[in-house]
Amino acid sequence: HLPSECTLVHRVCFQCREPGHESKACPKRFQDRTCGGCGQKGHISNVCTSRESWICKNCEESGHGHWECTKPKG
């Protein structure tokens, strides 16, 4: 059955194998990931709080990621 349909009180996370939460709510979900925006470990760009420190790999300007750059690729 689906996790959302589970009636067990003690659910176990498929991500960290700890009880009490589902993998989509796991606090360790992004622990080993590196943010594509700021370069810090522990989160991904869509939840980054340091957006002003991002350096675009396309235009080398700050404040946005290369995937949202409006300047020509190059």
PDB file of C-alpha atoms in Angstrom, residues 44-48:
ATOM      1  CA  ILE A  44      19.386  21.909  -2.431  1.00  0.00           C
ATOM      2  CA  SER A  45      18.815  25.136  -4.332  1.00  0.00           C
ATOM      3  CA  ASN A  46      15.008  25.223  -4.141  1.00  0.00           C
ATOM      4  CA  VAL A  47      15.211  25.580  -0.338  1.00  0.00           C
ATOM      5  CA  CYS A  48      18.393  27.701  -0.192  1.00  0.00           C
TER       6      CYS A  48
END
